PDB file of C-alpha atoms in Angstrom:
ATOM      1  CA  MET A   1      26.158  33.739  -4.582  1.00 77.00           C
ATOM      2  CA  LYS A   2      25.466  30.078  -4.703  1.00 85.00           C
ATOM      3  CA  PRO A   3      22.917  28.577  -2.578  1.00 89.00           C
ATOM      4  CA  ILE A   4      24.501  26.333   0.215  1.00 92.00           C
ATOM      5  CA  TYR A   5      22.906  23.080   0.801  1.00 95.00           C
ATOM      6  CA  ARG A   6      23.509  20.372   3.361  1.00 96.00           C
ATOM      7  CA  TYR A   7      22.059  17.105   4.409  1.00 96.00           C
ATOM      8  CA  PHE A   8      20.338  16.752   7.914  1.00 96.00           C
ATOM      9  CA  VAL A   9      20.297  13.310   9.270  1.00 95.00           C
ATOM     10  CA  GLN A  10      17.251  12.005  11.168  1.00 96.00           C
ATOM     11  CA  PRO A  11      17.624   8.526  12.980  1.00 95.00           C
ATOM     12  CA  GLN A  12      15.195   5.490  12.466  1.00 96.00           C
ATOM     13  CA  LEU A  13      15.036   3.228  15.358  1.00 96.00           C
ATOM     14  CA  ASP A  14      14.122  -0.456  15.966  1.00 96.00           C
ATOM     15  CA  ILE A  15      12.339  -0.018  19.286  1.00 94.00           C
ATOM     16  CA  ARG A  16      12.646  -3.971  19.909  1.00 94.00           C
ATOM     17  CA  THR A  17      16.611  -3.656  20.256  1.00 94.00           C
ATOM     18  CA  LYS A  18      16.479   0.165  20.940  1.00 93.00           C
ATOM     19  CA  THR A  19      18.982   0.695  18.137  1.00 93.00           C
ATOM     20  CA  VAL A  20      19.409   3.056  15.371  1.00 93.00           C
ATOM     21  CA  PHE A  21      19.112   0.934  12.267  1.00 92.00           C
ATOM     22  CA  GLY A  22      19.277   3.726   9.669  1.00 93.00           C
ATOM     23  CA  TYR A  23      19.276   7.475   8.898  1.00 95.00           C
ATOM     24  CA  GLU A  24      17.122   9.560   6.567  1.00 95.00           C
ATOM     25  CA  LEU A  25      18.848  12.261   4.721  1.00 95.00           C
ATOM     26  CA  LEU A  26      17.043  15.368   4.499  1.00 94.00           C
ATOM     27  CA  ILE A  27      18.449  18.101   2.214  1.00 94.00           C
ATOM     28  CA  LYS A  28      18.205  21.829   3.538  1.00 95.00           C
ATOM     29  CA  GLN A  29      19.275  25.128   2.363  1.00 94.00           C
ATOM     30  CA  LEU A  30      21.029  27.772   4.303  1.00 93.00           C
ATOM     31  CA  THR A  31      18.745  31.066   4.320  1.00 91.00           C
ATOM     32  CA  SER A  32      19.249  34.423   6.130  1.00 89.00           C
ATOM     33  CA  GLU A  33      16.563  32.720   8.657  1.00 91.00           C
ATOM     34  CA  GLY A  34      18.795  29.723   8.936  1.00 92.00           C
ATOM     35  CA  TRP A  35      18.418  26.121   7.547  1.00 95.00           C
ATOM     36  CA  ARG A  36      15.176  25.649   5.724  1.00 94.00           C
ATOM     37  CA  LEU A  37      13.548  23.061   3.306  1.00 91.00           C
ATOM     38  CA  PRO A  38      14.041  24.178  -0.175  1.00 88.00           C
ATOM     39  CA  GLU A  39      10.798  25.512  -1.827  1.00 83.00           C
ATOM     40  CA  SER A  40      11.277  22.886  -4.793  1.00 79.00           C
ATOM     41  CA  PHE A  41      13.727  19.889  -4.422  1.00 78.00           C
ATOM     42  CA  THR A  42      13.721  19.759  -8.397  1.00 75.00           C
ATOM     43  CA  ASP A  43      15.152  23.080  -8.640  1.00 79.00           C
ATOM     44  CA  ILE A  44      18.416  22.072  -6.980  1.00 87.00           C
ATOM     45  CA  ASP A  45      21.172  21.756  -9.616  1.00 87.00           C
ATOM     46  CA  SER A  46      21.786  18.037 -10.194  1.00 88.00           C
ATOM     47  CA  GLN A  47      25.686  18.511  -9.924  1.00 91.00           C
ATOM     48  CA  THR A  48      25.123  20.219  -6.602  1.00 92.00           C
ATOM     49  CA  MET A  49      22.977  17.417  -5.237  1.00 91.00           C
ATOM     50  CA  SER A  50      25.285  14.559  -6.631  1.00 92.00           C
ATOM     51  CA  LYS A  51      28.472  16.139  -5.036  1.00 93.00           C
ATOM     52  CA  LEU A  52      26.772  16.627  -1.630  1.00 94.00           C
ATOM     53  CA  LEU A  53      25.351  13.253  -1.584  1.00 93.00           C
ATOM     54  CA  VAL A  54      28.575  11.531  -2.388  1.00 92.00           C
ATOM     55  CA  ALA A  55      30.429  13.590   0.163  1.00 92.00           C
ATOM     56  CA  THR A  56      27.647  12.914   2.943  1.00 92.00           C
ATOM     57  CA  THR A  57      27.597   9.302   2.486  1.00 90.00           C
ATOM     58  CA  LYS A  58      31.276   9.095   2.502  1.00 88.00           C
ATOM     59  CA  ILE A  59      31.061  10.188   6.124  1.00 87.00           C
ATOM     60  CA  LEU A  60      28.091   7.827   6.953  1.00 85.00           C
ATOM     61  CA  GLY A  61      29.706   4.746   5.780  1.00 75.00           C
ATOM     62  CA  LEU A  62      29.744   1.906   8.348  1.00 67.00           C
ATOM     63  CA  LYS A  63      27.752   3.770  10.843  1.00 75.00           C
ATOM     64  CA  VAL A  64      24.264   1.965  10.091  1.00 83.00           C
ATOM     65  CA  GLN A  65      22.543  -0.806   8.117  1.00 89.00           C
ATOM     66  CA  TYR A  66      20.457   1.563   5.902  1.00 93.00           C
ATOM     67  CA  CYS A  67      20.913   5.277   4.611  1.00 94.00           C
ATOM     68  CA  SER A  68      17.630   6.622   3.096  1.00 95.00           C
ATOM     69  CA  VAL A  69      17.730   9.627   0.549  1.00 94.00           C
ATOM     70  CA  ASN A  70      14.764  11.166  -1.159  1.00 91.00           C
ATOM     71  CA  VAL A  71      14.761  11.213  -4.894  1.00 90.00           C
ATOM     72  CA  SER A  72      11.949  12.777  -7.042  1.00 86.00           C
ATOM     73  CA  ARG A  73      10.930  11.289 -10.291  1.00 85.00           C
ATOM     74  CA  GLU A  74      12.731  14.125 -12.067  1.00 85.00           C
ATOM     75  CA  GLN A  75      16.037  13.315 -10.245  1.00 86.00           C
ATOM     76  CA  LEU A  76      15.550   9.719 -10.902  1.00 87.00           C
ATOM     77  CA  MET A  77      15.772  10.319 -14.625  1.00 87.00           C
ATOM     78  CA  ASP A  78      18.854  12.493 -14.354  1.00 88.00           C
ATOM     79  CA  THR A  79      22.040  10.619 -15.339  1.00 90.00           C
ATOM     80  CA  THR A  80      24.296  12.816 -13.021  1.00 92.00           C
ATOM     81  CA  VAL A  81      22.121  12.034  -9.854  1.00 91.00           C
ATOM     82  CA  ALA A  82      21.832   8.347 -10.901  1.00 91.00           C
ATOM     83  CA  LYS A  83      25.780   8.066 -11.116  1.00 92.00           C
ATOM     84  CA  ALA A  84      25.951   9.840  -7.759  1.00 94.00           C
ATOM     85  CA  ILE A  85      23.556   7.432  -6.098  1.00 93.00           C
ATOM     86  CA  ILE A  86      25.458   4.463  -7.419  1.00 93.00           C
ATOM     87  CA  GLN A  87      28.652   5.827  -6.233  1.00 93.00           C
ATOM     88  CA  SER A  88      27.209   6.553  -2.782  1.00 93.00           C
ATOM     89  CA  GLN A  89      26.173   2.935  -2.421  1.00 93.00           C
ATOM     90  CA  THR A  90      29.820   1.771  -3.267  1.00 91.00           C
ATOM     91  CA  GLN A  91      30.942   4.168  -0.377  1.00 89.00           C
ATOM     92  CA  LEU A  92      28.296   2.988   2.100  1.00 90.00           C
ATOM     93  CA  TYR A  93      28.829  -0.687   1.632  1.00 89.00           C
ATOM     94  CA  PRO A  94      27.987  -2.989   3.354  1.00 89.00           C
ATOM     95  CA  ALA A  95      25.337  -0.666   4.273  1.00 90.00           C
ATOM     96  CA  LYS A  96      22.483  -0.351   1.852  1.00 93.00           C
ATOM     97  CA  LEU A  97      21.469   2.980   0.188  1.00 95.00           C
ATOM     98  CA  VAL A  98      17.636   3.295   0.300  1.00 96.00           C
ATOM     99  CA  VAL A  99      16.239   5.439  -2.589  1.00 96.00           C
ATOM    100  CA  GLU A 100      12.941   6.901  -1.408  1.00 93.00           C
ATOM    101  CA  LEU A 101      10.816   7.714  -4.387  1.00 88.00           C
ATOM    102  CA  THR A 102       8.833  10.806  -3.598  1.00 82.00           C
ATOM    103  CA  GLU A 103       5.746  12.159  -5.348  1.00 72.00           C
ATOM    104  CA  GLU A 104       6.919  15.719  -5.773  1.00 69.00           C
ATOM    105  CA  ASN A 105       5.861  17.035  -9.192  1.00 63.00           C
ATOM    106  CA  GLY A 106       8.500  18.409 -11.550  1.00 63.00           C
ATOM    107  CA  PRO A 107       8.182  20.011 -14.930  1.00 64.00           C
ATOM    108  CA  CYS A 108       7.979  16.762 -16.789  1.00 69.00           C
ATOM    109  CA  LYS A 109       5.587  14.034 -16.367  1.00 73.00           C
ATOM    110  CA  TYR A 110       6.968  10.421 -16.366  1.00 76.00           C
ATOM    111  CA  PRO A 111       4.630   7.435 -16.499  1.00 77.00           C
ATOM    112  CA  ASP A 112       5.246   4.680 -13.869  1.00 80.00           C
ATOM    113  CA  THR A 113       6.467   2.214 -16.515  1.00 83.00           C
ATOM    114  CA  SER A 114       9.431   4.539 -17.743  1.00 87.00           C
ATOM    115  CA  LEU A 115      10.725   4.655 -13.996  1.00 89.00           C
ATOM    116  CA  ILE A 116      10.804   0.879 -13.533  1.00 92.00           C
ATOM    117  CA  PRO A 117      14.068   0.130 -15.489  1.00 93.00           C
ATOM    118  CA  TYR A 118      15.758   2.885 -13.434  1.00 92.00           C
ATOM    119  CA  LEU A 119      14.710   1.323 -10.143  1.00 94.00           C
ATOM    120  CA  ARG A 120      15.658  -2.109 -11.302  1.00 95.00           C
ATOM    121  CA  SER A 121      19.300  -0.667 -12.124  1.00 94.00           C
ATOM    122  CA  PHE A 122      19.534   0.653  -8.511  1.00 95.00           C
ATOM    123  CA  ILE A 123      18.552  -2.826  -7.243  1.00 96.00           C
ATOM    124  CA  GLU A 124      21.149  -4.430  -9.318  1.00 96.00           C
ATOM    125  CA  HIS A 125      23.831  -2.073  -7.973  1.00 95.00           C
ATOM    126  CA  GLY A 126      22.783  -3.390  -4.363  1.00 94.00           C
ATOM    127  CA  MET A 127      20.383  -0.713  -3.336  1.00 96.00           C
ATOM    128  CA  GLN A 128      17.000  -0.842  -1.990  1.00 97.00           C
ATOM    129  CA  ILE A 129      13.787   1.107  -2.944  1.00 97.00           C
ATOM    130  CA  SER A 130      11.337   2.796  -0.368  1.00 96.00           C
ATOM    131  CA  LEU A 131       7.935   4.175  -1.362  1.00 93.00           C
ATOM    132  CA  ASP A 132       7.200   7.292   0.865  1.00 88.00           C
ATOM    133  CA  ASP A 133       4.021   8.598   2.301  1.00 85.00           C
ATOM    134  CA  VAL A 134       1.887   5.762   1.260  1.00 86.00           C
ATOM    135  CA  GLY A 135      -1.822   6.279   1.795  1.00 77.00           C
ATOM    136  CA  THR A 136      -1.604  10.009   1.272  1.00 72.00           C
ATOM    137  CA  GLY A 137      -1.654  12.285  -1.697  1.00 61.00           C
ATOM    138  CA  ILE A 138      -1.383  10.361  -4.943  1.00 58.00           C
ATOM    139  CA  ASN A 139       0.412   7.358  -3.171  1.00 61.00           C
ATOM    140  CA  ASP A 140      -2.835   5.223  -2.736  1.00 75.00           C
ATOM    141  CA  PHE A 141      -2.612   1.369  -3.460  1.00 81.00           C
ATOM    142  CA  ARG A 142      -3.496   1.692  -7.004  1.00 80.00           C
ATOM    143  CA  SER A 143      -1.138   4.323  -7.873  1.00 79.00           C
ATOM    144  CA  ILE A 144       1.930   2.525  -6.480  1.00 85.00           C
ATOM    145  CA  GLN A 145       1.017  -1.070  -7.274  1.00 88.00           C
ATOM    146  CA  GLU A 146       3.363  -1.477 -10.003  1.00 89.00           C
ATOM    147  CA  PHE A 147       6.301  -0.364  -7.753  1.00 92.00           C
ATOM    148  CA  LEU A 148       5.241  -2.491  -4.785  1.00 94.00           C
ATOM    149  CA  PRO A 149       7.176  -5.758  -6.117  1.00 95.00           C
ATOM    150  CA  LEU A 150      10.324  -3.593  -6.424  1.00 96.00           C
ATOM    151  CA  ALA A 151      10.318  -1.953  -3.014  1.00 97.00           C
ATOM    152  CA  SER A 152      12.018  -3.318   0.219  1.00 97.00           C
ATOM    153  CA  GLU A 153      10.387  -0.817   2.520  1.00 96.00           C
ATOM    154  CA  ILE A 154       7.248   1.436   2.573  1.00 95.00           C
ATOM    155  CA  LYS A 155       6.930   4.453   4.850  1.00 94.00           C
ATOM    156  CA  PHE A 156       3.554   5.641   6.508  1.00 92.00           C
ATOM    157  CA  ALA A 157       3.685   9.233   7.664  1.00 87.00           C
ATOM    158  CA  LEU A 158       1.601  10.248  10.503  1.00 85.00           C
ATOM    159  CA  GLN A 159       2.526  13.940  10.130  1.00 81.00           C
ATOM    160  CA  ASN A 160       0.509  13.972   6.909  1.00 77.00           C
ATOM    161  CA  PHE A 161      -2.744  13.635   8.990  1.00 79.00           C
ATOM    162  CA  ARG A 162      -3.886  16.374  11.235  1.00 72.00           C
ATOM    163  CA  THR A 163      -5.990  13.948  13.320  1.00 74.00           C
ATOM    164  CA  GLY A 164      -3.053  11.565  14.181  1.00 74.00           C
ATOM    165  CA  ILE A 165      -2.853   8.015  15.017  1.00 80.00           C
ATOM    166  CA  LYS A 166      -5.814   8.210  17.547  1.00 81.00           C
ATOM    167  CA  ASP A 167      -8.177   8.621  14.562  1.00 84.00           C
ATOM    168  CA  PRO A 168      -9.872   5.288  13.740  1.00 87.00           C
ATOM    169  CA  LYS A 169      -9.648   6.167   9.947  1.00 86.00           C
ATOM    170  CA  ILE A 170      -5.971   6.554  10.342  1.00 85.00           C
ATOM    171  CA  GLN A 171      -5.636   3.301  12.342  1.00 88.00           C
ATOM    172  CA  GLN A 172      -7.717   1.547   9.618  1.00 90.00           C
ATOM    173  CA  LYS A 173      -5.251   2.730   6.912  1.00 89.00           C
ATOM    174  CA  LEU A 174      -2.397   1.781   9.095  1.00 90.00           C
ATOM    175  CA  HIS A 175      -3.860  -1.788   9.315  1.00 91.00           C
ATOM    176  CA  PHE A 176      -4.107  -1.895   5.502  1.00 93.00           C
ATOM    177  CA  TRP A 177      -0.589  -0.915   4.950  1.00 93.00           C
ATOM    178  CA  HIS A 178       0.811  -3.138   7.590  1.00 94.00           C
ATOM    179  CA  ALA A 179      -0.905  -6.104   5.906  1.00 94.00           C
ATOM    180  CA  ILE A 180       0.570  -4.873   2.478  1.00 94.00           C
ATOM    181  CA  SER A 181       4.024  -4.757   3.871  1.00 95.00           C
ATOM    182  CA  ARG A 182       3.682  -8.274   5.097  1.00 96.00           C
ATOM    183  CA  GLU A 183       2.127  -9.562   1.873  1.00 96.00           C
ATOM    184  CA  TYR A 184       5.259  -8.069  -0.014  1.00 96.00           C
ATOM    185  CA  GLY A 185       7.943  -8.950   2.631  1.00 97.00           C
ATOM    186  CA  GLN A 186       8.686  -5.287   3.248  1.00 97.00           C
ATOM    187  CA  ARG A 187       9.918  -3.124   6.147  1.00 96.00           C
ATOM    188  CA  LEU A 188       7.192  -0.767   7.390  1.00 96.00           C
ATOM    189  CA  ILE A 189       8.528   2.437   8.875  1.00 96.00           C
ATOM    190  CA  LEU A 190       6.052   4.457  10.844  1.00 94.00           C
ATOM    191  CA  GLU A 191       7.201   8.186  10.695  1.00 93.00           C
ATOM    192  CA  GLY A 192       6.055  11.334  12.438  1.00 91.00           C
ATOM    193  CA  ILE A 193       6.023   9.931  16.003  1.00 92.00           C
ATOM    194  CA  GLU A 194       5.835  13.099  18.052  1.00 91.00           C
ATOM    195  CA  ASP A 195       5.280  12.036  21.680  1.00 90.00           C
ATOM    196  CA  GLU A 196       4.830   9.192  24.116  1.00 90.00           C
ATOM    197  CA  ASP A 197       1.074   8.660  23.276  1.00 86.00           C
ATOM    198  CA  ASP A 198       1.939   8.212  19.476  1.00 87.00           C
ATOM    199  CA  ALA A 199       4.850   5.647  20.422  1.00 90.00           C
ATOM    200  CA  GLU A 200       2.313   3.691  22.803  1.00 87.00           C
ATOM    201  CA  LEU A 201      -0.311   3.525  20.152  1.00 84.00           C
ATOM    202  CA  SER A 202       2.402   2.469  17.518  1.00 86.00           C
ATOM    203  CA  SER A 203       3.282  -0.485  19.760  1.00 88.00           C
ATOM    204  CA  SER A 204      -0.375  -1.702  19.812  1.00 86.00           C
ATOM    205  CA  PHE A 205      -0.014  -2.076  16.084  1.00 86.00           C
ATOM    206  CA  ASN A 206       3.169  -4.085  16.361  1.00 88.00           C
ATOM    207  CA  ILE A 207       5.134  -1.607  14.284  1.00 91.00           C
ATOM    208  CA  TYR A 208       8.599  -1.474  15.648  1.00 93.00           C
ATOM    209  CA  LEU A 209      10.456   0.498  13.063  1.00 96.00           C
ATOM    210  CA  ARG A 210       9.889   4.211  13.661  1.00 96.00           C
ATOM    211  CA  GLN A 211      11.084   7.694  12.955  1.00 96.00           C
ATOM    212  CA  GLY A 212      10.098  11.021  14.450  1.00 95.00           C
ATOM    213  CA  TYR A 213      10.882  13.966  16.810  1.00 95.00           C
ATOM    214  CA  TYR A 214      10.095  11.783  19.752  1.00 95.00           C
ATOM    215  CA  TYR A 215      13.139   9.630  18.787  1.00 95.00           C
ATOM    216  CA  GLY A 216      15.369  12.315  17.221  1.00 95.00           C
ATOM    217  CA  LYS A 217      15.277  15.492  15.226  1.00 95.00           C
ATOM    218  CA  PRO A 218      17.195  15.824  12.013  1.00 95.00           C
ATOM    219  CA  GLN A 219      20.859  17.104  12.766  1.00 95.00           C
ATOM    220  CA  LEU A 220      23.120  18.937  10.460  1.00 95.00           C
ATOM    221  CA  LEU A 221      25.769  16.680   8.991  1.00 93.00           C
ATOM    222  CA  ARG A 222      28.854  18.794   8.631  1.00 92.00           C
ATOM    223  CA  LEU A 223      31.298  18.198   5.860  1.00 93.00           C
ATOM    224  CA  PRO A 224      35.166  18.569   6.207  1.00 90.00           C
ATOM    225  CA  GLY A 225      36.000  22.288   5.912  1.00 88.00           C
ATOM    226  CA  ASP A 226      32.649  23.583   6.945  1.00 90.00           C
ATOM    227  CA  PRO A 227      32.717  26.817   8.949  1.00 87.00           C
ATOM    228  CA  VAL A 228      31.637  26.467  12.665  1.00 81.00           C
ATOM    229  CA  ASP A 229      29.147  29.281  12.319  1.00 78.00           C
ATOM    230  CA  MET A 230      26.847  27.507   9.748  1.00 79.00           C
ATOM    231  CA  GLY A 231      24.028  26.899  12.224  1.00 71.00           C
ATOM    232  CA  ALA A 232      22.264  23.620  12.944  1.00 66.00           C
TER     233      ALA A 232
END
């Protein structure tokens, strides 16, 4: 039996206007325990992901300004996935499809220079590039420096730090990436806002674009023909 995947959508808010300006698409797999994140995103068949992305963006068209989808380096180099991403942008227009470049490791290693032409191609087709999880893992400034001029958005994920936004070291990182976003003219989205304390501290940094359970959990986006008992 083929695995069943669907996208869940999580709202991204501009707290100045108290409006949803975008959605992030998070792919999940239906298991006997319910919907779960796949063990490896690169293991998802490219045809399956492509069809799902096209079907999902067809529903979301005209609802928001931006619609973000996570793409690994492996998927970025896959022609089938690339075509689906371009088709999805056509369906979403005038909204922008934002390609979030993740750091998930695949079986092949691709140097940064080999990815740049693919990212430029997406930009030429009207899309934007987002750099996910800046300041954590391998996504330090030096590692992503070549991508920064191409990116319209960077995302800082509080959930990647156990100590949270109250930690002075995390606040120092946040100040740094806020300065980088201003230097490059990018949106900075602060994700992982879990409660009111996180929200209040975020306001003290003048970061207004946010994402997290405090503002809304990912919700299953059903496709036409989906059975009612698929869960959520």
